[in-house]
Short mmCIF file of C-alpha atoms and ligand atoms in Angstrom, two decimals:
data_model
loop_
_atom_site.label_atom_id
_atom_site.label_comp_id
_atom_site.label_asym_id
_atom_site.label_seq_id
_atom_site.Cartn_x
_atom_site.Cartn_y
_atom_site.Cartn_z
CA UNK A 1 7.78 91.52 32.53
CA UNK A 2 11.27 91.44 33.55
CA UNK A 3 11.95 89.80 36.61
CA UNK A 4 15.63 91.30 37.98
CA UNK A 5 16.98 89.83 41.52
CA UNK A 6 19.85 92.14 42.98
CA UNK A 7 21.78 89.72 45.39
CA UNK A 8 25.05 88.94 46.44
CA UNK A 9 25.36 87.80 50.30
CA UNK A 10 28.04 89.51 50.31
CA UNK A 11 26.71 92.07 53.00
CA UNK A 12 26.77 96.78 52.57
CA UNK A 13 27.91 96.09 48.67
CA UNK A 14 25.24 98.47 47.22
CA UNK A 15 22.17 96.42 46.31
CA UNK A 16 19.97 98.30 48.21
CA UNK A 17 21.30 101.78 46.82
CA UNK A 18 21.48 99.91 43.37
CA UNK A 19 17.86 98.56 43.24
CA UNK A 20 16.11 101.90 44.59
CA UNK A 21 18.24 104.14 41.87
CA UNK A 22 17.43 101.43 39.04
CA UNK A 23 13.71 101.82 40.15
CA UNK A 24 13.64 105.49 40.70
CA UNK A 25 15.31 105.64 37.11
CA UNK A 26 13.05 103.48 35.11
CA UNK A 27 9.99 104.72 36.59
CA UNK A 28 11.11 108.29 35.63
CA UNK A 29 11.71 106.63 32.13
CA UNK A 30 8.00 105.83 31.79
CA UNK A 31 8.37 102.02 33.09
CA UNK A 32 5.84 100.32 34.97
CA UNK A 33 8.16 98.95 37.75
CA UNK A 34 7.71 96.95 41.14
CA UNK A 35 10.12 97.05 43.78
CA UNK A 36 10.33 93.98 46.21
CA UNK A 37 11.58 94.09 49.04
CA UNK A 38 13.18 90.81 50.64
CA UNK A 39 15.54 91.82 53.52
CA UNK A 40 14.54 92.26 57.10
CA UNK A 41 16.69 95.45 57.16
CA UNK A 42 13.81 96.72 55.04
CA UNK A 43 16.04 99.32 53.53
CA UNK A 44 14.67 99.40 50.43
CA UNK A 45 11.05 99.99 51.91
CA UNK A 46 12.32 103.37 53.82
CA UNK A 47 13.77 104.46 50.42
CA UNK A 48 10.32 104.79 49.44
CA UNK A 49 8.29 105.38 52.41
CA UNK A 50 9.01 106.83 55.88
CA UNK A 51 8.96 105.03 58.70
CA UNK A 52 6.21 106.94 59.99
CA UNK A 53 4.07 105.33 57.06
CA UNK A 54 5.43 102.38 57.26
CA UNK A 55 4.21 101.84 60.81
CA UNK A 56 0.74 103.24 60.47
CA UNK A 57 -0.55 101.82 57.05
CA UNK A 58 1.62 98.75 56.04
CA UNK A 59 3.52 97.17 59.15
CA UNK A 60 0.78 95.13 60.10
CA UNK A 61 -1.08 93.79 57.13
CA UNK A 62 0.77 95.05 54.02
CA UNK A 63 4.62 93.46 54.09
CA UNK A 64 5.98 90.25 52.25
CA UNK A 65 5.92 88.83 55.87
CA UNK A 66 2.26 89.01 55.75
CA UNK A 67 2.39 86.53 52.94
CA UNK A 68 5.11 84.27 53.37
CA UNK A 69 2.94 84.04 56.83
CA UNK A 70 0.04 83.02 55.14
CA UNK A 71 2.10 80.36 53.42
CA UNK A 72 3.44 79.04 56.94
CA UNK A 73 0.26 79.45 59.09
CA UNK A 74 -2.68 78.89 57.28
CA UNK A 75 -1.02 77.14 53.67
CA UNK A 76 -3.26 79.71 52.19
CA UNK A 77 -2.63 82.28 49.34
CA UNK A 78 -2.46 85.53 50.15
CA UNK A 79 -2.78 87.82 46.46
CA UNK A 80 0.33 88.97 45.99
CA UNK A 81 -1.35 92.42 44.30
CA UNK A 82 -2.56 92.95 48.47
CA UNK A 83 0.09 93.92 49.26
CA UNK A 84 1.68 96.06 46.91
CA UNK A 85 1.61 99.97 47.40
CA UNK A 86 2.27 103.21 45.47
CA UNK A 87 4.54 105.22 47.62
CA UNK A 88 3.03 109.07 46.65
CA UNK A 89 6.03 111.07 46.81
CA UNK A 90 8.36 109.18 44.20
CA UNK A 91 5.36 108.54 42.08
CA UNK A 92 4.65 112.04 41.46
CA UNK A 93 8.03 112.82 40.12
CA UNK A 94 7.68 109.48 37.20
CA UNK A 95 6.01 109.17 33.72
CA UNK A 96 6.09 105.82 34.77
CA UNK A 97 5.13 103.73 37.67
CA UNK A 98 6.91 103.25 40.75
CA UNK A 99 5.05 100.11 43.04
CA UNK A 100 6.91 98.63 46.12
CA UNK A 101 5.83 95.22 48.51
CA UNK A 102 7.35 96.48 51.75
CA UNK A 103 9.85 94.56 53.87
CA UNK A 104 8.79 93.56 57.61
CA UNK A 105 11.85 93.43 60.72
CA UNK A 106 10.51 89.71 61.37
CA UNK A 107 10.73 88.69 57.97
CA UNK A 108 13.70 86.79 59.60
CA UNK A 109 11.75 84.44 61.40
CA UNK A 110 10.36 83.37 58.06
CA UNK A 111 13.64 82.08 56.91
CA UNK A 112 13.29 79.56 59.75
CA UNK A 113 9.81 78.69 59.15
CA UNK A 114 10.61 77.82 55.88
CA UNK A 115 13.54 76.03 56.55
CA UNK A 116 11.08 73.81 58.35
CA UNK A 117 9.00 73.27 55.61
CA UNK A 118 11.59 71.21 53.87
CA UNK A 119 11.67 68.06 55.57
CA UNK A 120 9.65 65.00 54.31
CA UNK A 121 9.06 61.78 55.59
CA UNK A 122 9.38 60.57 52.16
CA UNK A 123 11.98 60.95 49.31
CA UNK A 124 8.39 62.35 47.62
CA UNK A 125 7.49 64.27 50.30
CA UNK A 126 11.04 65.95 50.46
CA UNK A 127 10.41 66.76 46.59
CA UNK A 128 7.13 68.22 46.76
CA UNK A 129 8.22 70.20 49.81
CA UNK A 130 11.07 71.52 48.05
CA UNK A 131 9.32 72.81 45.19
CA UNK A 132 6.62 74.35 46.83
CA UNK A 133 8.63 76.72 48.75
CA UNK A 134 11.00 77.15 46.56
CA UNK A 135 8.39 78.29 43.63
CA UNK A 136 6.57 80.88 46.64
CA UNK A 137 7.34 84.03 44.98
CA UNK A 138 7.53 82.81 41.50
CA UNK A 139 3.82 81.74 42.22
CA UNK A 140 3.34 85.09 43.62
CA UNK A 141 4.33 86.74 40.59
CA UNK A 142 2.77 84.49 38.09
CA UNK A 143 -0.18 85.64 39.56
CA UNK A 144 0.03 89.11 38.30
CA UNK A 145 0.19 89.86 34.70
CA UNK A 146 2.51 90.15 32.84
CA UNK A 147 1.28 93.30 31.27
CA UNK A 148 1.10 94.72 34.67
CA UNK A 149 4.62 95.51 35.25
CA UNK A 150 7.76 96.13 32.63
CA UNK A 151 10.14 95.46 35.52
CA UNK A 152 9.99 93.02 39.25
CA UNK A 153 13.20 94.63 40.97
CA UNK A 154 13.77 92.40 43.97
CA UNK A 155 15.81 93.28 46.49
CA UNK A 156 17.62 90.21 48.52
CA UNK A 157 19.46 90.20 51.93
CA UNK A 158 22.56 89.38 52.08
CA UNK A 159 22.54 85.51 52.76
CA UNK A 160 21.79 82.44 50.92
CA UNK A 161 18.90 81.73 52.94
CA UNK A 162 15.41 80.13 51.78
CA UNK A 163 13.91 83.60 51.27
CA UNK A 164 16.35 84.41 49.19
CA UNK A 165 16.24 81.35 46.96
CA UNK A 166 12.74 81.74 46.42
CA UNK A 167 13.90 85.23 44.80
CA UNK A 168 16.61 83.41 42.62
CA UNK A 169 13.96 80.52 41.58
CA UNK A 170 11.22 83.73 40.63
CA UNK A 171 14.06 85.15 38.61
CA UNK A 172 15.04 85.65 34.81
CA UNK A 173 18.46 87.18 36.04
CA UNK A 174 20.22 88.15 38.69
CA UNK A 175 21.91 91.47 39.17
CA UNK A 176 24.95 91.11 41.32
CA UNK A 177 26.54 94.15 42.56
CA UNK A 178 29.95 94.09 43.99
CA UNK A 179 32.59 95.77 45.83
CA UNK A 180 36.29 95.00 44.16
CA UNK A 181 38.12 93.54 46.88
CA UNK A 182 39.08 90.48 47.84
CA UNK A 183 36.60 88.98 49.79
CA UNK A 184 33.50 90.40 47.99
CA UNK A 185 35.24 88.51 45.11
CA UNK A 186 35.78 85.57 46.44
CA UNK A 187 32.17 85.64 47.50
CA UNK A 188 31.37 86.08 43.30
CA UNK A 189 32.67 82.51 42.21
CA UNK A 190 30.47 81.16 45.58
CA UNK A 191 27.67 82.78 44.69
CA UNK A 192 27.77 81.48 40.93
CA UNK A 193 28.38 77.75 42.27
CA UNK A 194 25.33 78.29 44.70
CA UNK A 195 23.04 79.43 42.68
CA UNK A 196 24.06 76.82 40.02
CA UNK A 197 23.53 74.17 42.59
CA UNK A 198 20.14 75.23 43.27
CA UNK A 199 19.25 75.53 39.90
CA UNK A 200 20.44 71.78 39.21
CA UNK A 201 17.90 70.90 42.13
CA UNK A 202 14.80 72.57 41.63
CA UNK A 203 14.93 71.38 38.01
CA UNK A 204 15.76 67.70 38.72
CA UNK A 205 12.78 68.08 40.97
CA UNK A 206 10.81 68.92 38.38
CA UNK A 207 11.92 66.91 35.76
CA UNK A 208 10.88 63.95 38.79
CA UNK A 209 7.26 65.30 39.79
CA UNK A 210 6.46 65.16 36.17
CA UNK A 211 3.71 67.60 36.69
CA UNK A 212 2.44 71.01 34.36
CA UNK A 213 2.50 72.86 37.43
CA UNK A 214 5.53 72.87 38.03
CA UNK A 215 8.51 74.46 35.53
CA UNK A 216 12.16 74.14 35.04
CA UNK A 217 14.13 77.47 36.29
CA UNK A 218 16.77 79.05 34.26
CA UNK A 219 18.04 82.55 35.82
CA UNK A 220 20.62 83.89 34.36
CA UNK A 221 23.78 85.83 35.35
CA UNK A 222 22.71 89.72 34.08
CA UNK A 223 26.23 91.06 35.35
CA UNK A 224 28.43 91.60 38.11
CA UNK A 225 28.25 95.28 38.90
CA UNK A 226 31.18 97.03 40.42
CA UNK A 227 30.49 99.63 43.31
CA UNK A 228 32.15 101.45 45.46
CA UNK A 229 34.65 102.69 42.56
CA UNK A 230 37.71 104.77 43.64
CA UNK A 231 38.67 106.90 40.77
CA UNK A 232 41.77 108.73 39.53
CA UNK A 233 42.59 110.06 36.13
CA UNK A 234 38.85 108.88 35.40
CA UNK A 235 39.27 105.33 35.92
CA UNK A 236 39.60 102.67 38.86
CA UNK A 237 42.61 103.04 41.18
CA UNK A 238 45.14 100.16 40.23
CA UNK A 239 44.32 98.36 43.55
CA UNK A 240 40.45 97.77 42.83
CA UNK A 241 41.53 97.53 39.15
CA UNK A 242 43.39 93.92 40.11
CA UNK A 243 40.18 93.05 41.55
CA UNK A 244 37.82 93.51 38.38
CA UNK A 245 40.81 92.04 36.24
CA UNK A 246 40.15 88.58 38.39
CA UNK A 247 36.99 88.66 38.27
CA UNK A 248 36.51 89.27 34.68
CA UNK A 249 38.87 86.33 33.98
CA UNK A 250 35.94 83.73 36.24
CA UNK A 251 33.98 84.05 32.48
CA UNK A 252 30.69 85.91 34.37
CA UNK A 253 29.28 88.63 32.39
CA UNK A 254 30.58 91.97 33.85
CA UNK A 255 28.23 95.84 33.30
CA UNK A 256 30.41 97.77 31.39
CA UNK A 257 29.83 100.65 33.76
CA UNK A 258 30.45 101.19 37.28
CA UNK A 259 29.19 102.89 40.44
CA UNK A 260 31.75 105.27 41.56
CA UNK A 261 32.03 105.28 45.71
CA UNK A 262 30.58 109.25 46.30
CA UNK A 263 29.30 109.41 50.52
CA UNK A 264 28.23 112.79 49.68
CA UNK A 265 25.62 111.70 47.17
CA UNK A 266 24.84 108.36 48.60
CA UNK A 267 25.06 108.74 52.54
CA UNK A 268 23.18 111.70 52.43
CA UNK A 269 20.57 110.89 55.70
CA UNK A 270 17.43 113.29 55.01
CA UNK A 271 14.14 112.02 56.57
CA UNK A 272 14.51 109.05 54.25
CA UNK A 273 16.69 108.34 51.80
CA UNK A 274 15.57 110.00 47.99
CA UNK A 275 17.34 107.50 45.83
CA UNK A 276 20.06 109.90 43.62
CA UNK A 277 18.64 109.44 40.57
CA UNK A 278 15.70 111.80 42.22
CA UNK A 279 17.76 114.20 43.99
CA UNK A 280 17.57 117.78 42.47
CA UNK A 281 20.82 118.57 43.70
CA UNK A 282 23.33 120.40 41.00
CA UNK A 283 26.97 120.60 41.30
CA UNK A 284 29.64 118.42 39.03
CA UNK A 285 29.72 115.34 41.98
CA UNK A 286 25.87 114.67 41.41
CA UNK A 287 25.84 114.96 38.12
CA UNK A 288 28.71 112.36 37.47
CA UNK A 289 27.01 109.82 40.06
CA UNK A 290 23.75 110.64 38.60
CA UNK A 291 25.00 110.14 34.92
CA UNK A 292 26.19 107.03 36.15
CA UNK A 293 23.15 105.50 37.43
CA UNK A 294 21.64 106.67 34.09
CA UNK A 295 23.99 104.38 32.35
CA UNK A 296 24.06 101.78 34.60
CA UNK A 297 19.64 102.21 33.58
CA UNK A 298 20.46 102.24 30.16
CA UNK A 299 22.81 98.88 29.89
CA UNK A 300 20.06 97.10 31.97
CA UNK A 301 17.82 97.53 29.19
CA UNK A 302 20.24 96.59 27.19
CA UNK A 303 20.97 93.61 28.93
CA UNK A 304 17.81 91.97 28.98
CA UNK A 305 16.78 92.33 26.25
CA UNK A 306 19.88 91.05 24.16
N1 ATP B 1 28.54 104.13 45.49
C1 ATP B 1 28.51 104.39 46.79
N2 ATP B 1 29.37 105.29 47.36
C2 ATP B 1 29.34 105.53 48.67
N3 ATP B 1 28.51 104.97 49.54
C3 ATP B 1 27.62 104.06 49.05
C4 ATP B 1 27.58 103.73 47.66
N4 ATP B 1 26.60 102.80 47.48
C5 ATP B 1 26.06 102.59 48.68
N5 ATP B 1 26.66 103.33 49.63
C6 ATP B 1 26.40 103.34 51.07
O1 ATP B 1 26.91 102.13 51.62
C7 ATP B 1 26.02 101.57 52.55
C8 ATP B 1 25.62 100.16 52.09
O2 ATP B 1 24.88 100.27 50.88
P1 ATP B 1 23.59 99.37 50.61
O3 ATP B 1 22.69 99.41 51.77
O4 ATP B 1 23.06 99.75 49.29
O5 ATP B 1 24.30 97.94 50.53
P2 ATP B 1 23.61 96.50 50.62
O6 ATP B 1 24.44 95.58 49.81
O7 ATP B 1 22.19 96.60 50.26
O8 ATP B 1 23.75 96.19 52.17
P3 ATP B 1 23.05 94.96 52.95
O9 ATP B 1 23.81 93.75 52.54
O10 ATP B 1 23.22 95.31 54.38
O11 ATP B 1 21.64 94.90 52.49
C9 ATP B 1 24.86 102.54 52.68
O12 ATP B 1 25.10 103.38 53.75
C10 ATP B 1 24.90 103.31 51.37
O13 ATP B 1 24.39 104.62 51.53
MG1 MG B 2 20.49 95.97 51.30
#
């Protein structure tokens, strides 16, 4: 089980669009994937499922808010496997299977809840604190099996908020997609040193508790993806081109490919949004955004497994 985090808080840079595609695409590949979804814009949920649905059979027991809640109110464990559901349209199109843990609008109250959490009165206190929120959702996910799923896609919001480290601390590698301008690429070397920093942490905090429960982290950099291409003569125009040149010169691993910038395909605003990889739409502009999602699928196998 491969456990991917798509972040970058770095806000409308494509990880939503990004994650559903990747999900849609493995699934139809025959993978067993679940797709989690961590930002109160639940944008990935309506991907999936309607909002019709949504209300009537998940809002109010069956979101990630329900368990981080659990967490907060009761210090209980909610089984992460509650809450997970099979949206029935996109699973009838796969080989594979398609699972999603739906997003909740309040999930943003949880960020402060758990902010809370983190105080101690003691230098011990602040430790054990730290680590148990911290190691939530990599809890939650230890508790399934690892033969359950081939891939955990999590979707993050765009922040570096608690809820959003316990993605990066359940993670073997982060996916981080990325618009080539300037400030989504200053945001890159940021988001490197952040998530370094927190690495450093939770690990010296383990290495100090000195207890089996609790492991060292190690996620890893997958690739910065670039969205949101402009092309002409079939490759990026000069001015994003400067862009992936700087980038590429920080020394974090890059995806070979890239996600061209197509509203037609993308924006398209049907009842809810059928990622692209699913659309049976022909025409030469699908196909080329469609073909590039199927690379994009391809390299992340690639990826991590190498
Ligand atoms: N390659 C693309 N070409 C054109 N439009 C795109 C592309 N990728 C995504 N979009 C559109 O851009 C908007 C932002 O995309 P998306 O929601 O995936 O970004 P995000 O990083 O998840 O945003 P947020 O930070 O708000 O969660 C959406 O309207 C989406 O349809
Ligand atoms: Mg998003």
């Amino acid at each position: 089980m491969k456990i991917v985090s798509v972040i970058n808080y770095k806000g409308g840079v494509g990880k939503t669009t990004v994650t559903a595609n990747l999900a849609a695409e493995l699934a139809f590949r025959g993978k067993s994937v679940l797709a989690i979804d961590l930002d109160p814009q639940a944008s990935l949920t309506f991907s999936f499922v309607t909002v019709d649905e949504w209300s009537k059979r998940y809002e109010q027991e069956m979101t990630i808010k329900n368990w981080y809640d659990a967490f907060i109110d009761k210090d209980t464990d909610l089984d992460l496997k509650q809450l997970i559901c099979r949206p029935q349209r996109v699973n009838s199109e796969m080989r594979g299977i398609l699972d999603l843990v739906c997003s909740h609008l309040a999930l943003i109250n949880v960020d402060l809840e758990l902010a809370t959490r983190l105080v101690g009165g003691t230098q011990r206190d602040l430790r054990n604190n730290y680590l148990r929120v911290h190691s939530r959702l990599r809890q939650g996910l230890d508790s399934l099996s690892r033969a359950d799923y081939d891939y955990v896609l999590i979707d993050c919001p765009p922040n570096f908020n608690v809820v959003t480290k316990t993605a990066i601390a359940a993670s073997d590698f982060l996916l981080v997609p990325t618009k080539p301008d300037y400030l989504s690429t200053l945001g890159i070397e940021q988001l490197d040193k952040h998530v370094k920093e927190l690495v450093r942490t939770y690990n010296e905090y383990v290495a100090d508790a000195g207890n089996a429960d609790s492991k060292a982290i190690d996620p890893k950099i997958l690739g910065v993806l670039f969205t949101m291409i402009q092309i002409r003569n079939e490759q990026p125009i000069s001015a994003q081109r400067q862009y992936i040149e700087q980038v590429t010169r920080l020394g974090v691993p890059c995806f070979d490919c890239f996600i061209r910038e197509n509203k037609t395909s993308y924006s398209d605003a049907p009842e809810y949004g059928i990622p692209v990889v699913l659309k049976r739409v022909s025409g030469k502009t699908y196909t080329d955004v469609r073909t590039e999602l199927e690379e994009l699928t391809t390299e992340l196998i690639r990826r991590v497994s190498e």
